[in-house]
PDB file of C-alpha atoms in Angstrom:
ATOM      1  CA  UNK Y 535       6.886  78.896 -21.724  1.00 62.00           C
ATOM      2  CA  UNK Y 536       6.512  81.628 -23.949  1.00 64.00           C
ATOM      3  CA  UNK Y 537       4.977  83.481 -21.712  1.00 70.00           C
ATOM      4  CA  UNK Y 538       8.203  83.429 -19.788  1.00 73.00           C
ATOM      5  CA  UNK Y 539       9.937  83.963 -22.557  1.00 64.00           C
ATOM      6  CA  UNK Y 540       8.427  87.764 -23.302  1.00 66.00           C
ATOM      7  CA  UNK Y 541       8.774  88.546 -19.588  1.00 72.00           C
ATOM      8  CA  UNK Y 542      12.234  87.707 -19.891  1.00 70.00           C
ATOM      9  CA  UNK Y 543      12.343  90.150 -22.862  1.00 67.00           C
ATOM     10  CA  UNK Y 544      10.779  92.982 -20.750  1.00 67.00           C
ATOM     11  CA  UNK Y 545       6.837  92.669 -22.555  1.00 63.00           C
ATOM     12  CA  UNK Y 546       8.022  92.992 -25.935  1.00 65.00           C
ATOM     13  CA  UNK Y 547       7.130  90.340 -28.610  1.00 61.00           C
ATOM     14  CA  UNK Y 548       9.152  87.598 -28.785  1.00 58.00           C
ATOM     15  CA  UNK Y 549      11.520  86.689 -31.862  1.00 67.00           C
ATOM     16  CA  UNK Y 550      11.939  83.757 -34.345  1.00 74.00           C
ATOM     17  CA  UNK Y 551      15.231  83.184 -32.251  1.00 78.00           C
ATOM     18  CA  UNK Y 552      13.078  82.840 -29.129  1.00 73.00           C
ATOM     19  CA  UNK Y 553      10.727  81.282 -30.546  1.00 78.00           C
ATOM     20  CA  UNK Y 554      12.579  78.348 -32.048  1.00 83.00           C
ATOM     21  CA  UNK Y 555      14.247  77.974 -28.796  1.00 84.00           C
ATOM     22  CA  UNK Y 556      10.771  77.871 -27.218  1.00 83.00           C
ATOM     23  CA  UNK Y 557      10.136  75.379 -30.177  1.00 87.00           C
ATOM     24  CA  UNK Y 558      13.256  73.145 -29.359  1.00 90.00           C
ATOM     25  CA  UNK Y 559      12.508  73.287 -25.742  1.00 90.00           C
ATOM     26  CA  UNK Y 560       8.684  72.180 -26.273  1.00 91.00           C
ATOM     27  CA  UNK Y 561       9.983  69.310 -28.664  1.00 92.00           C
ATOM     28  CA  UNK Y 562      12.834  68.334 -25.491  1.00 92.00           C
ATOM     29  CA  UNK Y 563      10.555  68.644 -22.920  1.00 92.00           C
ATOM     30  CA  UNK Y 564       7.908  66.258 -25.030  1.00 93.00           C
ATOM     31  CA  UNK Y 565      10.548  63.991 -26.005  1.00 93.00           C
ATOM     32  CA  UNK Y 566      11.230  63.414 -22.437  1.00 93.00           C
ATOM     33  CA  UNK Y 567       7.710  62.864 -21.345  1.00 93.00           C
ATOM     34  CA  UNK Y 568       7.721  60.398 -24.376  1.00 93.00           C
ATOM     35  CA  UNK Y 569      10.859  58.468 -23.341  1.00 94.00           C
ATOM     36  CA  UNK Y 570       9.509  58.924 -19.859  1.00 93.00           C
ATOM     37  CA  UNK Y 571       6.174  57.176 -20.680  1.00 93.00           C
ATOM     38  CA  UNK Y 572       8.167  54.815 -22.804  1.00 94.00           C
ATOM     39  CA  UNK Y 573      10.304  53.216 -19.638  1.00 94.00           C
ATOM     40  CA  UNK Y 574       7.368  53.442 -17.333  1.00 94.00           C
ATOM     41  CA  UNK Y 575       5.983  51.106 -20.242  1.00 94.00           C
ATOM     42  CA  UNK Y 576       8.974  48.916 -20.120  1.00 94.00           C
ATOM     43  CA  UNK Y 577       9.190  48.967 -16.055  1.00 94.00           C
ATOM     44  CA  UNK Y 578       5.043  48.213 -15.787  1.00 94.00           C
ATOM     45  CA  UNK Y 579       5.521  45.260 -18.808  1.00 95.00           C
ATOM     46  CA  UNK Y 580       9.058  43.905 -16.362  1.00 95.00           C
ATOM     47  CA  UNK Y 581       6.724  44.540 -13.262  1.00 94.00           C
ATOM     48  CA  UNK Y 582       3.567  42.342 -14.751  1.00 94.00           C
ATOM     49  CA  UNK Y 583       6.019  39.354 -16.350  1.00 95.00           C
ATOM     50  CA  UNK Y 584       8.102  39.414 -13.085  1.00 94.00           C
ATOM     51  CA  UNK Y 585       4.418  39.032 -11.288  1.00 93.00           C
ATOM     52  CA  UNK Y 586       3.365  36.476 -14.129  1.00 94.00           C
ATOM     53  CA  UNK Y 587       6.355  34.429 -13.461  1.00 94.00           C
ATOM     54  CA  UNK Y 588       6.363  34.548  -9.453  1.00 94.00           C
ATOM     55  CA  UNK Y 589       2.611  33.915  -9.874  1.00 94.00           C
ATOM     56  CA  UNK Y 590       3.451  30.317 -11.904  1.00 94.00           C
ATOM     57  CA  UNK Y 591       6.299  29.726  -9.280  1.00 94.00           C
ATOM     58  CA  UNK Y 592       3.872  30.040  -6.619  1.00 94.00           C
ATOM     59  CA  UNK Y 593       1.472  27.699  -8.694  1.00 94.00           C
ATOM     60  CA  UNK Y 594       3.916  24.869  -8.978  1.00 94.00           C
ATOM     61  CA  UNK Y 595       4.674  25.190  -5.605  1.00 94.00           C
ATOM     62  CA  UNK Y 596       1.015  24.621  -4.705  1.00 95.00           C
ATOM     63  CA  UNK Y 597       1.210  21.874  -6.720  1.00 95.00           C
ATOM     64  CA  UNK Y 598       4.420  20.143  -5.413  1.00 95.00           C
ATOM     65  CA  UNK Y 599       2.910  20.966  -1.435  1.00 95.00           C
ATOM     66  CA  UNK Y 600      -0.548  19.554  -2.830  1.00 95.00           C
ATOM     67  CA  UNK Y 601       1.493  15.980  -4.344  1.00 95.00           C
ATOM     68  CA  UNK Y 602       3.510  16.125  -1.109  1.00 95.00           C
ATOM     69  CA  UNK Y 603       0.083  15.917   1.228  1.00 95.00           C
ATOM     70  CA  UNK Y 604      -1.080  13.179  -1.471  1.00 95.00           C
ATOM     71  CA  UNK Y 605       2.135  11.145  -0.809  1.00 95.00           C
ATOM     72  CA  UNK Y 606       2.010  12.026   2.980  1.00 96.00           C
ATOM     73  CA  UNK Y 607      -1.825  11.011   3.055  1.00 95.00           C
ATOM     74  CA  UNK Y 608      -0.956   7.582   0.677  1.00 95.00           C
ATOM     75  CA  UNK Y 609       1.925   6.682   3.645  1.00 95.00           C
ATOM     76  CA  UNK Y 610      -0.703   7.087   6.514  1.00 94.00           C
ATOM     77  CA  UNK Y 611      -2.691   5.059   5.125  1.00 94.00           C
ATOM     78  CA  UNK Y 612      -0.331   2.812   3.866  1.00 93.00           C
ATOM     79  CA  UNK Y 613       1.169   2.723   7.443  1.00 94.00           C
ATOM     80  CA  UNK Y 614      -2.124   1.860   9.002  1.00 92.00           C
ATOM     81  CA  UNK Y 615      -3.087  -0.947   6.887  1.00 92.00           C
ATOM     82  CA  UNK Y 616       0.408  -2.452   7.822  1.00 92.00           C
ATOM     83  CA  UNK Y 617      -0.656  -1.735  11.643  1.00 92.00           C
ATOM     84  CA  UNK Y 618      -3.836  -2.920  11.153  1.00 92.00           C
ATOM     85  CA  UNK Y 619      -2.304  -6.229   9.860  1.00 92.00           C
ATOM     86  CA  UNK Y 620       0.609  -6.583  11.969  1.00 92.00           C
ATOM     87  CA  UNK Y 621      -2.970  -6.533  14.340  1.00 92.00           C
ATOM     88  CA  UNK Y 622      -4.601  -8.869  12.708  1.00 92.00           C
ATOM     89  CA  UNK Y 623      -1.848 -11.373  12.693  1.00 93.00           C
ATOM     90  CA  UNK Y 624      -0.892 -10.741  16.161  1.00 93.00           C
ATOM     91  CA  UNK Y 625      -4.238 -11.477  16.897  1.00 94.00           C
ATOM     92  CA  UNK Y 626      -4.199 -14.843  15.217  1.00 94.00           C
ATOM     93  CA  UNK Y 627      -1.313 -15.633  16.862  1.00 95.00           C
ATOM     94  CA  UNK Y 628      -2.910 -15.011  19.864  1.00 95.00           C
ATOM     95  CA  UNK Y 629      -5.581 -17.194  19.248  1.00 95.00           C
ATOM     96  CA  UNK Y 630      -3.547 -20.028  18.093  1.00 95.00           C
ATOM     97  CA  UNK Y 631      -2.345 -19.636  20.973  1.00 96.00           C
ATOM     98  CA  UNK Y 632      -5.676 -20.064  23.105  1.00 95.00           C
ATOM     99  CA  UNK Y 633      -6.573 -22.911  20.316  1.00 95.00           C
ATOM    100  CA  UNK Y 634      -3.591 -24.724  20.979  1.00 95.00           C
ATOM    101  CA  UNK Y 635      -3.593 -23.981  25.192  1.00 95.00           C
ATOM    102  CA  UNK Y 636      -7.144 -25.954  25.200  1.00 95.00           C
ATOM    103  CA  UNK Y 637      -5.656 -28.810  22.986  1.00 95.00           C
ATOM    104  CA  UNK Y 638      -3.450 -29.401  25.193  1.00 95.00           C
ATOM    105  CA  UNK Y 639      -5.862 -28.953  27.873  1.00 95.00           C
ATOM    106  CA  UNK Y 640      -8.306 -31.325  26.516  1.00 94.00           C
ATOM    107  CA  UNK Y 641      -5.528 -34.021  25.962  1.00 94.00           C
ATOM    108  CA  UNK Y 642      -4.333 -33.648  29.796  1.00 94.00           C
ATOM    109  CA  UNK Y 643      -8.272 -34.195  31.031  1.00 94.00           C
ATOM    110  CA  UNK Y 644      -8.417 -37.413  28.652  1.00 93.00           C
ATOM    111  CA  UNK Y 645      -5.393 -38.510  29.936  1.00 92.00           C
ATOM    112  CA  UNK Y 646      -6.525 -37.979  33.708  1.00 94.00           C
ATOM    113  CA  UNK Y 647      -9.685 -39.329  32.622  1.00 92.00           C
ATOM    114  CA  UNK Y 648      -8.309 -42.387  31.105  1.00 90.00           C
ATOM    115  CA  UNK Y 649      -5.985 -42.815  34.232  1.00 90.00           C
ATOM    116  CA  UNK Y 650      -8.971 -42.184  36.775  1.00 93.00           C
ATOM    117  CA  UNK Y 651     -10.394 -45.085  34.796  1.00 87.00           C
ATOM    118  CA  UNK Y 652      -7.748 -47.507  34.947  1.00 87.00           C
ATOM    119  CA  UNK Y 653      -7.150 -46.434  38.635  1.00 89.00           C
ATOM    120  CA  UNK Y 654     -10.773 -47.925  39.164  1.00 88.00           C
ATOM    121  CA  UNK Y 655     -10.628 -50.649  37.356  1.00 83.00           C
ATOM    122  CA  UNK Y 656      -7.284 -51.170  39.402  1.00 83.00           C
ATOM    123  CA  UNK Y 657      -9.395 -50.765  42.305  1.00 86.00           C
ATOM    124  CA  UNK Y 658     -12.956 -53.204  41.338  1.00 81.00           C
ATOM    125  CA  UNK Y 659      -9.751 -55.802  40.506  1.00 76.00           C
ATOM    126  CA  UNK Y 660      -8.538 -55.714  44.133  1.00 79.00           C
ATOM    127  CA  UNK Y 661     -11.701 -55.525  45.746  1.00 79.00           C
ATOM    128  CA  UNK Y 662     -12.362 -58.888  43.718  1.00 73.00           C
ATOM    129  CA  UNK Y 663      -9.165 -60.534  44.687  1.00 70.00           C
ATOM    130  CA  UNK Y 664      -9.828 -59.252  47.960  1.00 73.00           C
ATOM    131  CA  UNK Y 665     -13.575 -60.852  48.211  1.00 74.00           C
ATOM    132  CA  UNK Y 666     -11.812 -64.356  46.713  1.00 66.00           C
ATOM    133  CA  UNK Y 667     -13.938 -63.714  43.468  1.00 60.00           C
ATOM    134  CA  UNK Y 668     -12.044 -64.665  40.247  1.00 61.00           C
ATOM    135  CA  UNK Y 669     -14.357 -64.548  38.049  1.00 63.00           C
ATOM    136  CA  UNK Y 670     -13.968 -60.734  37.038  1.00 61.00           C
ATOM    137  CA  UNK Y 671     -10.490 -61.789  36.190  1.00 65.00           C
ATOM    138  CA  UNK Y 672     -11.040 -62.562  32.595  1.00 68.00           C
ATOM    139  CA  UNK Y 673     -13.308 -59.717  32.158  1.00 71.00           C
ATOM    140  CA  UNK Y 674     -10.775 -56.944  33.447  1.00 70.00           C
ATOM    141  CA  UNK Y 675      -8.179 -58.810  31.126  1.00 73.00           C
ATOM    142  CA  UNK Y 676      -9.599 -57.917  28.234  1.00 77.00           C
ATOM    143  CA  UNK Y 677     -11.175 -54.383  29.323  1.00 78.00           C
ATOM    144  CA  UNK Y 678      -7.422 -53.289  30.080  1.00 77.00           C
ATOM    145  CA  UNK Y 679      -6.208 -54.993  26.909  1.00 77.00           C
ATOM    146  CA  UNK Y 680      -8.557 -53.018  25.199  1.00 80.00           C
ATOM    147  CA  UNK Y 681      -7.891 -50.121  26.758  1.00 76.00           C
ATOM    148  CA  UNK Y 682      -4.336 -50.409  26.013  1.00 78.00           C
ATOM    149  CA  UNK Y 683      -4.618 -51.569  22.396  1.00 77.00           C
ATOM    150  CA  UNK Y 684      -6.665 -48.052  21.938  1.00 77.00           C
ATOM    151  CA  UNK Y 685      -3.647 -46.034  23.416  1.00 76.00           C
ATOM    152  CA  UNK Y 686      -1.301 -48.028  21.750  1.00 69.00           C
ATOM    153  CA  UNK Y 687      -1.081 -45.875  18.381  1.00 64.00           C
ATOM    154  CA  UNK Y 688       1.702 -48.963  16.573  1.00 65.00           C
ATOM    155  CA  UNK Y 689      -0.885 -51.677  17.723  1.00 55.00           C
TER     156      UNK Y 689
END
């Protein structure tokens, strides 16, 4: 700057005039590059706590998505044990079901069995009262009367 100044004044030395104004420029010029610094301070610190505090929003966010896919995971598997024993008890019912199909099964083949015997004993009765032989009349009597009495379930 000075140098420019004592062009400016054709190569002659420079004065106390010229060179306070060289002075005050030199003091303006670093006053600038100090209050320049200064807000590139202020803009970088604004930049870093503007990072710092998108930086903790993205955090919490992970943390909200990572309790969301806890929950989600807990209702899966919540939702599967329910399947599993809406299953199970469908599946009982089923076999109650089958339990209760052969009951009834098994009481129809006694009944038929118990009739199938009465129908012979029906039968060995007229084949005796056919062959004149009254003797198996008392016996039959009380095989049917105990048959009956069995059945009977207020006897």
């Amino acid at each position: 700057m000075i140098k420019s100044m004592v062009d400016a004044n054709g190569g002659q030395c420079y004065t106390n005039e010229m060179y306070e104004r060289c002075e005050a420029e030199l003091r303006e010029a670093e006053k600038k590059e100090k209050l320049e610094e200064k807000r590139e301070k202020q803009l970088e610190e604004k930049l870093k706590q503007e990072a710092a505090a998108y930086e903790e929003q993205l955090q919490s966010q992970e943390l909200k998505v990572q309790e969301l896919e806890r929950q989600l995971q807990q209702e899966k598997k919540r939702m599967a044990e329910q399947k599993e024993t809406a299953a199970e008890e469908n599946m009982k019912r089923e076999v109650q079901k089958v339990k209760d199909l052969q009951k009834t099964i098994r009481e129809e083949h006694e009944r038929t069995r118990e009739e199938m015997r009465h129908e012979e004993a029906r039968k060995q009765i007229r084949e005796k009262v056919e062959n004149s032989d009254t003797s198996y009349f008392g016996t039959a009597y009380r095989w049917v009367k105990s048959r009956l009495a069995s059945l009977n379930p207020f006897s």
